[in-house]
PDB file of C-alpha atoms in Angstrom:
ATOM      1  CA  UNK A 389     -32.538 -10.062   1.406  1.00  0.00           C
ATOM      2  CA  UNK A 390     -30.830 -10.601  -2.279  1.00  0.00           C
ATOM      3  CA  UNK A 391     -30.431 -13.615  -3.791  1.00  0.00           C
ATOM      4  CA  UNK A 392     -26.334 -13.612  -3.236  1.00  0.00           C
ATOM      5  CA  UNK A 393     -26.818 -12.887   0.444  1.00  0.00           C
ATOM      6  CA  UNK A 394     -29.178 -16.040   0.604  1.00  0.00           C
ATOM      7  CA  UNK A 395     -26.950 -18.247  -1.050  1.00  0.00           C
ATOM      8  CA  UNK A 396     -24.286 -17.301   0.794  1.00  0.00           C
ATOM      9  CA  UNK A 397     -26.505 -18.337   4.008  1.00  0.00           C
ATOM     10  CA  UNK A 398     -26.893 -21.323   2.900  1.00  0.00           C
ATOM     11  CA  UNK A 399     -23.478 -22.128   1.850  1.00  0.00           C
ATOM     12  CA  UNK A 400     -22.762 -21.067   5.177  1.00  0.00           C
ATOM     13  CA  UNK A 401     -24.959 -23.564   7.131  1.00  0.00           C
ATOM     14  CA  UNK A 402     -23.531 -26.379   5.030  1.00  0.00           C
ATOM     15  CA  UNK A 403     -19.775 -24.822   5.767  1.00  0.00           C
ATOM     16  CA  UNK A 404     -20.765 -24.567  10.014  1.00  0.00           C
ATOM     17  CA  UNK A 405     -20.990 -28.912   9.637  1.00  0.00           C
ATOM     18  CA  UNK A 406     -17.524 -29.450   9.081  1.00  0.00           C
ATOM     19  CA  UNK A 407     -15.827 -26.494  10.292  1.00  0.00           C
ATOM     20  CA  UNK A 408     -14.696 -27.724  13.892  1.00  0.00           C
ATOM     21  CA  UNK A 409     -13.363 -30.994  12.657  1.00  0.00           C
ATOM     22  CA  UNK A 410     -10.927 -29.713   9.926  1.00  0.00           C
ATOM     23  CA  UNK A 411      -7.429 -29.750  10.711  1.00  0.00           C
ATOM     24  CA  UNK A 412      -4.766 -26.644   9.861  1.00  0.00           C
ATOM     25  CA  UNK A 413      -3.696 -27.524   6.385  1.00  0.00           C
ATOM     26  CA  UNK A 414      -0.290 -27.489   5.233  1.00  0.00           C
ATOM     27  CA  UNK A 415       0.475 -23.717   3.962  1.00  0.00           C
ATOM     28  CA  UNK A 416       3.069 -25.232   1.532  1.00  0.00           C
ATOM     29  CA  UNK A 417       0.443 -27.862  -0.195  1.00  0.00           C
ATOM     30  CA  UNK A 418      -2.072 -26.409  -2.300  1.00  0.00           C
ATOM     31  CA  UNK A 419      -3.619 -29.045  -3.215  1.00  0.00           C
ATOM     32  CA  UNK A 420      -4.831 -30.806   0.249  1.00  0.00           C
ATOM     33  CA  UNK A 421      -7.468 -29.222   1.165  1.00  0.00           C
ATOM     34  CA  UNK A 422      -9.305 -29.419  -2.583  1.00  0.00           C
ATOM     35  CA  UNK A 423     -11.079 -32.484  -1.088  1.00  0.00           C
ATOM     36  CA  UNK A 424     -14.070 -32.334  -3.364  1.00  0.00           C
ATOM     37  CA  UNK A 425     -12.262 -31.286  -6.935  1.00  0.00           C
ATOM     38  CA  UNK A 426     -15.066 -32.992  -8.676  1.00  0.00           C
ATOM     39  CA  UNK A 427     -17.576 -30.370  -7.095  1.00  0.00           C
ATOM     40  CA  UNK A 428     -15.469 -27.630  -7.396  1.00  0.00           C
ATOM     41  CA  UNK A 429     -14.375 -28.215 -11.617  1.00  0.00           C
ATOM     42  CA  UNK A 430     -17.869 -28.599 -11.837  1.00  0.00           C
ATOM     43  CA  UNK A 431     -18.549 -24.968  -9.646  1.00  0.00           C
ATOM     44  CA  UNK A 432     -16.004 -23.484 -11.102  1.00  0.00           C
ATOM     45  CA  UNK A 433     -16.949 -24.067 -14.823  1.00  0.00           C
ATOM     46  CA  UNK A 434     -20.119 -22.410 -13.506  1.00  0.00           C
ATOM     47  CA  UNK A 435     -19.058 -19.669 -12.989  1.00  0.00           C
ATOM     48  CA  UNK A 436     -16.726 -19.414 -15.825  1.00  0.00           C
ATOM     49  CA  UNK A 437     -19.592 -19.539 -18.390  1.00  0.00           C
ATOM     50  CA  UNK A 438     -21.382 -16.957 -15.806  1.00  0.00           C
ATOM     51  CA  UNK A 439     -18.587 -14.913 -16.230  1.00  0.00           C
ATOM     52  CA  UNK A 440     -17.735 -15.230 -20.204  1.00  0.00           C
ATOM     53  CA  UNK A 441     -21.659 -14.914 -21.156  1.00  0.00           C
ATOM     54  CA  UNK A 442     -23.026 -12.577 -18.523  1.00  0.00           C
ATOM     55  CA  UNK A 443     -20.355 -10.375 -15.947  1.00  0.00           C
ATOM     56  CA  UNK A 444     -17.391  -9.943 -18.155  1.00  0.00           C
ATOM     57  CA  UNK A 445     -20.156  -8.450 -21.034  1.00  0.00           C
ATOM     58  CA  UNK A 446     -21.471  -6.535 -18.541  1.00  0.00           C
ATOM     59  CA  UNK A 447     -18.438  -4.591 -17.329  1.00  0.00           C
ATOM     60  CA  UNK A 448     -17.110  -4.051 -20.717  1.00  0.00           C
ATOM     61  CA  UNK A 449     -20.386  -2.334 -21.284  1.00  0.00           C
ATOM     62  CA  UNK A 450     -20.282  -0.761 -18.076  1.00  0.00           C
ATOM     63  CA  UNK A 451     -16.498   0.222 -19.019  1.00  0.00           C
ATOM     64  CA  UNK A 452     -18.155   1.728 -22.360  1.00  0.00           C
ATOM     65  CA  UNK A 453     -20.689   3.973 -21.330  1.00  0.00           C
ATOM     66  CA  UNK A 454     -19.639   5.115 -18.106  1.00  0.00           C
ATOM     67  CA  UNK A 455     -17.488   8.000 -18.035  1.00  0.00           C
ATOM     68  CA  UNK A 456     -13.870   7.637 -15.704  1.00  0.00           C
ATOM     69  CA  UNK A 457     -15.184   9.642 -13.580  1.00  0.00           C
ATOM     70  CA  UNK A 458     -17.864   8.653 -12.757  1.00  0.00           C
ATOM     71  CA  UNK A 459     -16.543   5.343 -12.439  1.00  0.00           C
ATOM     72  CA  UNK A 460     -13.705   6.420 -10.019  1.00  0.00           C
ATOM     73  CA  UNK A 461     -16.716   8.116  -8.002  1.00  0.00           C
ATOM     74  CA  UNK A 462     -18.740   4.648  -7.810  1.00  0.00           C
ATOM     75  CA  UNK A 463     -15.653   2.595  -7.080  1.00  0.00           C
ATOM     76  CA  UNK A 464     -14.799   4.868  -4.305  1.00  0.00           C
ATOM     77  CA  UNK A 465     -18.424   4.399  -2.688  1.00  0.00           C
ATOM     78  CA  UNK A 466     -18.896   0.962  -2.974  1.00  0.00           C
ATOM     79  CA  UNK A 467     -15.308   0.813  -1.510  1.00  0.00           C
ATOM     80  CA  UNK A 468     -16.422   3.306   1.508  1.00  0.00           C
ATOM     81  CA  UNK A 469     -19.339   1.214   2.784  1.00  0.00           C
ATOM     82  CA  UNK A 470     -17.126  -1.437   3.258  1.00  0.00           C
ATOM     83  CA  UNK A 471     -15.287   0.349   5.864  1.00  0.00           C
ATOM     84  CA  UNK A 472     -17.887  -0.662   8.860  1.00  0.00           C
ATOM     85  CA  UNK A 473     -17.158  -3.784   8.224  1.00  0.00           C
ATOM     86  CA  UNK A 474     -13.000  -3.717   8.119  1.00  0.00           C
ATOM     87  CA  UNK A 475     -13.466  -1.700  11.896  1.00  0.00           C
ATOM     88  CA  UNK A 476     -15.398  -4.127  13.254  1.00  0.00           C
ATOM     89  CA  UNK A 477     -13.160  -7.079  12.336  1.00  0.00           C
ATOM     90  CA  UNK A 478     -10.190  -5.175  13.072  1.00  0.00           C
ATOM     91  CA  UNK A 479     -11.572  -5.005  16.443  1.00  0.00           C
ATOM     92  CA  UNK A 480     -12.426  -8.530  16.507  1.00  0.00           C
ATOM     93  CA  UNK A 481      -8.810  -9.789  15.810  1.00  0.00           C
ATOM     94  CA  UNK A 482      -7.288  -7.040  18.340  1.00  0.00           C
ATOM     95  CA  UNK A 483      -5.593  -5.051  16.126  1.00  0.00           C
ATOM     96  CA  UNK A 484      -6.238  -1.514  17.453  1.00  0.00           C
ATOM     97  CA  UNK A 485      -4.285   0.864  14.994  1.00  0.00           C
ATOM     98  CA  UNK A 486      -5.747  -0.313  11.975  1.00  0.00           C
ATOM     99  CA  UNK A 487      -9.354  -0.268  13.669  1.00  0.00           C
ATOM    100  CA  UNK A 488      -8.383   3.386  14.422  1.00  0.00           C
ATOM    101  CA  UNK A 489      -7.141   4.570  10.866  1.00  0.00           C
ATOM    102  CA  UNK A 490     -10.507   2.584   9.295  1.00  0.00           C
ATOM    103  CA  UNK A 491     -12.172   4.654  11.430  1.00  0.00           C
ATOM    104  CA  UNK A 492     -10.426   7.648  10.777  1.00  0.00           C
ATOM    105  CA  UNK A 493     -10.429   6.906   6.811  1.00  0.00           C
ATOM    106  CA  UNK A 494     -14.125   6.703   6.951  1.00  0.00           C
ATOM    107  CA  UNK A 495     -14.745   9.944   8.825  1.00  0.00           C
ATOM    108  CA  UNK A 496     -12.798  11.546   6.485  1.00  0.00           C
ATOM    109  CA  UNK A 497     -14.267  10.440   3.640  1.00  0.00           C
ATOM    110  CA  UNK A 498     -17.829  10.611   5.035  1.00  0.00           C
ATOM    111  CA  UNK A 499     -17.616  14.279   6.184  1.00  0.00           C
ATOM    112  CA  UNK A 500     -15.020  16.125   3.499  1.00  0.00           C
ATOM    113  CA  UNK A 501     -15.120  13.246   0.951  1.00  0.00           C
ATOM    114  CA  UNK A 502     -19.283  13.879  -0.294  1.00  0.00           C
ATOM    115  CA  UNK A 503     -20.155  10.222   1.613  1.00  0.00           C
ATOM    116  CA  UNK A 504     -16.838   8.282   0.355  1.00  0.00           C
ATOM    117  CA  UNK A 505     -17.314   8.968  -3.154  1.00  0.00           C
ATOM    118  CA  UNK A 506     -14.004  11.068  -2.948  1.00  0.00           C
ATOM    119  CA  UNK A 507     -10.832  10.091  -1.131  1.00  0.00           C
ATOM    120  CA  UNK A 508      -9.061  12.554   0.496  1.00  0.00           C
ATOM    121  CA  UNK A 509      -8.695  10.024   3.224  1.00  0.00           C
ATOM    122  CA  UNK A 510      -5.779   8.530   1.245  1.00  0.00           C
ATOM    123  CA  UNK A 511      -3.817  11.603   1.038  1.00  0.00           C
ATOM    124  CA  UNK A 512      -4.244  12.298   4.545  1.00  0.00           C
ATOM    125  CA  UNK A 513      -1.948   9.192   5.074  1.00  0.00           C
ATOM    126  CA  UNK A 514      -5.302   6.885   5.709  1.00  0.00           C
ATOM    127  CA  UNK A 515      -5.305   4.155   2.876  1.00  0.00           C
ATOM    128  CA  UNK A 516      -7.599   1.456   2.320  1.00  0.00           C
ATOM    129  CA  UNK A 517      -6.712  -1.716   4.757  1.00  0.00           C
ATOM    130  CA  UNK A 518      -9.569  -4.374   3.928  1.00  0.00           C
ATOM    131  CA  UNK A 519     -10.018  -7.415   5.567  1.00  0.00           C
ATOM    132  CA  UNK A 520     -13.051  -9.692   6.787  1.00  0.00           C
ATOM    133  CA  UNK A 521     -13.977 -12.061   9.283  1.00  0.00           C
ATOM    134  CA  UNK A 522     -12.280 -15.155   7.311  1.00  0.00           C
ATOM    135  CA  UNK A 523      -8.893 -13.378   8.361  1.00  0.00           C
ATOM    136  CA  UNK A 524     -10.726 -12.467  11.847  1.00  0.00           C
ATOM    137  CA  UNK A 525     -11.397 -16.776  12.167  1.00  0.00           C
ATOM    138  CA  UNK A 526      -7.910 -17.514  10.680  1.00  0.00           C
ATOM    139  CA  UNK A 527      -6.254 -15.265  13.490  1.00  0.00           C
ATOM    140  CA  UNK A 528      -7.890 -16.667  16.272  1.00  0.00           C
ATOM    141  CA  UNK A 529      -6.497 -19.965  15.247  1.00  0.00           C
ATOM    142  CA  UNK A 530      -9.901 -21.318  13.105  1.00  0.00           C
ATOM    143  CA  UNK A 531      -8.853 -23.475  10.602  1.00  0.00           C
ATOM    144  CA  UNK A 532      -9.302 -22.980   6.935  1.00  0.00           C
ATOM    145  CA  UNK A 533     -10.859 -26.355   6.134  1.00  0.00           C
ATOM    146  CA  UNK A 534     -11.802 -27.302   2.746  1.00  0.00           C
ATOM    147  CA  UNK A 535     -10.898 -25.412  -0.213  1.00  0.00           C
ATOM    148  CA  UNK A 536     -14.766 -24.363  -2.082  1.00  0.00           C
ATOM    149  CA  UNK A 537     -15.623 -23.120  -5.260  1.00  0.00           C
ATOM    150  CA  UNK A 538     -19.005 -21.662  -4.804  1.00  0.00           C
ATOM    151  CA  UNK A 539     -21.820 -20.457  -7.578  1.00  0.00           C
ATOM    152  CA  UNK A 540     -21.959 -17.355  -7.925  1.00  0.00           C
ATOM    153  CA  UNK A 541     -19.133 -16.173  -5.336  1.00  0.00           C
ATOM    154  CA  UNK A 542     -16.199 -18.198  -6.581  1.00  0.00           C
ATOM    155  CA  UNK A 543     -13.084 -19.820  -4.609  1.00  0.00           C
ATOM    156  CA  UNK A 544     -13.662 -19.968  -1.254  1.00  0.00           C
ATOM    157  CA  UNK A 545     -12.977 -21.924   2.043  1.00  0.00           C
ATOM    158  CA  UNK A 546     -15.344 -23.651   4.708  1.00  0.00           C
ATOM    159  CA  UNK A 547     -14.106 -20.796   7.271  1.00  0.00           C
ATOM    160  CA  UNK A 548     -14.285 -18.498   4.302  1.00  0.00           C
ATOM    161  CA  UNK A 549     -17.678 -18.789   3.270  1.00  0.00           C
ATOM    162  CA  UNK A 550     -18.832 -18.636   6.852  1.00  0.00           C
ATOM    163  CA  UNK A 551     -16.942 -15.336   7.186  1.00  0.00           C
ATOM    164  CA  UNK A 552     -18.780 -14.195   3.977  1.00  0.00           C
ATOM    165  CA  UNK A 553     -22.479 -14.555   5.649  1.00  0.00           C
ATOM    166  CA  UNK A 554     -21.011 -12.462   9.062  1.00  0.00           C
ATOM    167  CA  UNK A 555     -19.630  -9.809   6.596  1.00  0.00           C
ATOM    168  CA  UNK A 556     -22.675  -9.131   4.396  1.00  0.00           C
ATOM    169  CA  UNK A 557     -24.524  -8.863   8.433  1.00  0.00           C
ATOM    170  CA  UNK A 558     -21.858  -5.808   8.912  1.00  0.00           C
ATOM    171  CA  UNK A 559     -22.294  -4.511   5.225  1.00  0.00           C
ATOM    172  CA  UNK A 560     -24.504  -1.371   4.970  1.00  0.00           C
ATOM    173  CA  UNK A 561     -26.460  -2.448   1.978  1.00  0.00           C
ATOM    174  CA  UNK A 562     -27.856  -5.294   3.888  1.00  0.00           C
ATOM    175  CA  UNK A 563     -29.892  -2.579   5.751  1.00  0.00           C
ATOM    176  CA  UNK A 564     -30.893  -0.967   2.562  1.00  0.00           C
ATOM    177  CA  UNK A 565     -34.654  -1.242   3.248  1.00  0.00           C
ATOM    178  CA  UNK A 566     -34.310  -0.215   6.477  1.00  0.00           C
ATOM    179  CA  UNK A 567     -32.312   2.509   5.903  1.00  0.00           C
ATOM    180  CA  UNK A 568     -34.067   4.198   3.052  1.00  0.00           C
ATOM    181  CA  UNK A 569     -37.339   2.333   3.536  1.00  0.00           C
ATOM    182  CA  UNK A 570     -39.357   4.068   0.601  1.00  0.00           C
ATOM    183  CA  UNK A 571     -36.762   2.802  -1.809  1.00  0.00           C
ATOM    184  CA  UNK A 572     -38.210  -0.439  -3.456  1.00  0.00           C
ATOM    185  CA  UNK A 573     -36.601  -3.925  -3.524  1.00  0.00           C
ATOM    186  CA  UNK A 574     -35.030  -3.846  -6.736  1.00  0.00           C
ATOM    187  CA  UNK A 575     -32.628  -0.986  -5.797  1.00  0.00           C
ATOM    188  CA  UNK A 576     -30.886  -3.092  -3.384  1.00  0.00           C
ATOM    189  CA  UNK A 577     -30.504  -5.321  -6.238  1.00  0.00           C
ATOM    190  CA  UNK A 578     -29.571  -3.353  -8.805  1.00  0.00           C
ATOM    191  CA  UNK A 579     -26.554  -1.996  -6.108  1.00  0.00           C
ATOM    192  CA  UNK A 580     -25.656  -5.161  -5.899  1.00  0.00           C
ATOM    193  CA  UNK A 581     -25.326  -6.360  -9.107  1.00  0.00           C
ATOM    194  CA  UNK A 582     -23.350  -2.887  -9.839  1.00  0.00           C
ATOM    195  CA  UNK A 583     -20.707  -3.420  -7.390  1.00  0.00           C
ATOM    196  CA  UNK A 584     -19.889  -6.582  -8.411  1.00  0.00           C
ATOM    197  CA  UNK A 585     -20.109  -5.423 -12.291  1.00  0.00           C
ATOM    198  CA  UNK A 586     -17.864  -2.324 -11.035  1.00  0.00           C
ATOM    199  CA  UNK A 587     -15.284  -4.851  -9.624  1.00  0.00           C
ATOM    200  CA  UNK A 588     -15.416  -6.960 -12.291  1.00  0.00           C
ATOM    201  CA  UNK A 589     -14.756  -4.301 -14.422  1.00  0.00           C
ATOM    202  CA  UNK A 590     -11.789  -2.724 -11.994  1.00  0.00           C
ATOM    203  CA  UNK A 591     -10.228  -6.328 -11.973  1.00  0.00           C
ATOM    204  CA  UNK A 592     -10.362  -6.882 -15.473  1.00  0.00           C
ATOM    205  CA  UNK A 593      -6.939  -7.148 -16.600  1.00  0.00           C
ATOM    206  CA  UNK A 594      -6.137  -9.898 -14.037  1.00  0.00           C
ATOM    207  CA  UNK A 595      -9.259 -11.836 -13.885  1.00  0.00           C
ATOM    208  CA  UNK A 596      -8.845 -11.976 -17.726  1.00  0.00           C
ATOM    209  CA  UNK A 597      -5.270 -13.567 -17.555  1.00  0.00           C
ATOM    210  CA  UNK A 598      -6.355 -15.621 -14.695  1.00  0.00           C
ATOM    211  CA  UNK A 599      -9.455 -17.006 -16.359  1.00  0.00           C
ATOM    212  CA  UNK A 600      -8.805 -17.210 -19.887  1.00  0.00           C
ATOM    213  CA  UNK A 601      -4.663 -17.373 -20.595  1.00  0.00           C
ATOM    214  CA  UNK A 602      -3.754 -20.207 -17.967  1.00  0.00           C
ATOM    215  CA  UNK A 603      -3.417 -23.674 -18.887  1.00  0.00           C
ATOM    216  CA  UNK A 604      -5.506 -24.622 -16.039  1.00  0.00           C
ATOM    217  CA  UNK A 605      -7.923 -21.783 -14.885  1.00  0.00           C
ATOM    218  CA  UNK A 606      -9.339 -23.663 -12.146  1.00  0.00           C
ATOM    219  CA  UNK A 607      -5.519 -24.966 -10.505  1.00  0.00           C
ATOM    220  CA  UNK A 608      -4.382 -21.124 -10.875  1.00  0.00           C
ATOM    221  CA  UNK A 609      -7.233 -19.373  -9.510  1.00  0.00           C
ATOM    222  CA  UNK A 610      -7.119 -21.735  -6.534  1.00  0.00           C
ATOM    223  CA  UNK A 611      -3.054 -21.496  -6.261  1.00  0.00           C
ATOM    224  CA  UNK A 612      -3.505 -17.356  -5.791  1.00  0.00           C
ATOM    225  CA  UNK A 613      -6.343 -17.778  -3.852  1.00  0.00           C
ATOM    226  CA  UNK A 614      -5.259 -20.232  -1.297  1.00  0.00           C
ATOM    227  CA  UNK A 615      -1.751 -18.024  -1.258  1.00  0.00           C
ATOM    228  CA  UNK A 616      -2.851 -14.651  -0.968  1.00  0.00           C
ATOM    229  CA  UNK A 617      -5.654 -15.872   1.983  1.00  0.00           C
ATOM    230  CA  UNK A 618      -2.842 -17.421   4.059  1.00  0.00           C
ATOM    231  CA  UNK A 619      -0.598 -15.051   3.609  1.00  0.00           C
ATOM    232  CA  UNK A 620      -3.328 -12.623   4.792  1.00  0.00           C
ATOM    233  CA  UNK A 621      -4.211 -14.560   7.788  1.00  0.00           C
ATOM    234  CA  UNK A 622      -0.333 -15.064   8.676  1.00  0.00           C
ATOM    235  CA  UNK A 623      -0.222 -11.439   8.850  1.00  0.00           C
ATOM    236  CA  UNK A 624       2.222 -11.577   5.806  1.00  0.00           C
ATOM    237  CA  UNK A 625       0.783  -8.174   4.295  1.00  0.00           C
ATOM    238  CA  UNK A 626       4.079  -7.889   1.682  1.00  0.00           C
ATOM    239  CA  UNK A 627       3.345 -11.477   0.594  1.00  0.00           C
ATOM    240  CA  UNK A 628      -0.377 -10.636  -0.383  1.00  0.00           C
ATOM    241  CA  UNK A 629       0.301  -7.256  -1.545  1.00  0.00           C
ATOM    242  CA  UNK A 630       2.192  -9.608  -4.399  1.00  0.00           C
ATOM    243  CA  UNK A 631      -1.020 -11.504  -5.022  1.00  0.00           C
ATOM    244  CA  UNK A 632      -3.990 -10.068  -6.966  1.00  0.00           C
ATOM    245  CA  UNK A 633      -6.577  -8.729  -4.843  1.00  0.00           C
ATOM    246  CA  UNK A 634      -9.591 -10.163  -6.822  1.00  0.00           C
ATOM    247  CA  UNK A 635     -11.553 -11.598  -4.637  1.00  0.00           C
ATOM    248  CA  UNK A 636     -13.751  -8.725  -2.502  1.00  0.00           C
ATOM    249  CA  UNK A 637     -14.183 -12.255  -0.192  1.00  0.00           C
ATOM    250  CA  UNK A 638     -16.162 -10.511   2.835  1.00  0.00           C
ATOM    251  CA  UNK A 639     -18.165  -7.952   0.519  1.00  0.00           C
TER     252      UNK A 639
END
């Protein structure tokens, strides 16, 4: 088990104590359901220095030495093993058509795509779709509760961060050591701390503007988040499709 997936256990528990009590918030106040802002500045300035002395370093190394291609090949793989996941929450929330083209994207991509790390999945008409068991909550009518800014993972709500521990269960990298039992414990580390150094590096542009050109980093980052989440939950895929897709919330 990695250190994120722990953490986001724990988080978890703490989110599962208040979850049944909170009330729907108001999708046009943005602002209602930051009941702990002290906490959250506090998280959030975290993870800012995190990210300005340690992850944004690392993918503009990562951006340095690793050829495009190479980087298009790893971005496509981590995005492939995320598929499993975006079926089985697909099926959870009853939505049949999209479980059916994630499943067809990742048979694709599995059998003529060398494992997912090329996409001719997308070109077949069978484009990404992600979601995660926050949106699979949200639909069946959980609500969002408090707004959280978490170590480590970032903005977040309580149903959020309870989604986030049931879709590391459904990720593939979870089952690392059992699926590849010789490897040692690092690797699943190291895989871990690449995917999130390969999104950081994919995201760049608008984590950068987000983080370090807003007058208030920690109001904006919890404006787009707060948005783009209900508008995914709503089913409002045009409205989200507007918002940056920064996040990777389940994965």
């Amino acid at each position: 088990m990695t250190f994120i997936a722990t953490m986001g256990r724990g988080f978890a528990a703490l989110a599962l104590l208040g979850l049944a009590s909170c009330a729907s918030a108001d999708p046009d106040d943005l602002s209602a359901t930051d009941t702990t802002p002290g906490f959250n500045r506090a998280m959030h300035g975290f993870n800012l220095a995190l990210d300005r002395n340690v992850l944004r370093p690392a993918a503009q190394g990562y951006d340095f030495v690793t050829p495009t291609l190479f980087k298009h090949l790893i971005g496509n793989g981590f995005s492939h093993l995320e598929l499993p996941g975006d079926f089985v929450n697909y099926l959870l929330q009853g939505r049949i058509e999209p479980a059916l083209e994630t499943l067809g994207r990742f048979s694709v991509n599995t059998v003529v795509g060398a494992g997912g790390l090329l996409d001719p999945a997308t070109e077949a008409g069978l484009p990404k779709r992600p979601t995660d068991f926050g949106i699979t909550l949200g639909r069946h009518g959980v609500a969002e509760g408090n707004y959280l800014v978490l170590p480590l993972f970032g903005p977040s709500t309580t149903r959020d961060a309870v989604g986030t521990v049931v879709d590391r269960a459904l990720h593939p990298l979870t089952y690392l050591g059992y699926i590849a039992p010789g490897l040692p414990p690092a690797a699943g580390i190291a895989l871990n701390v690449t995917e999130r150094v390969d999104a950081r590096n994919r995201n760049a542009d608008v984590i950068d503007d987000l983080l370090y050109e807003s007058e208030d980093s920690y109001i904006s980052l919890r404006s787009v988040y707060l948005q783009r989440r209900r508008a995914l939950v709503a089913g409002e895929e045009g409205g989200a499709d507007a918002l940056p897709d920064i996040f990777d919330q389940g994965n």
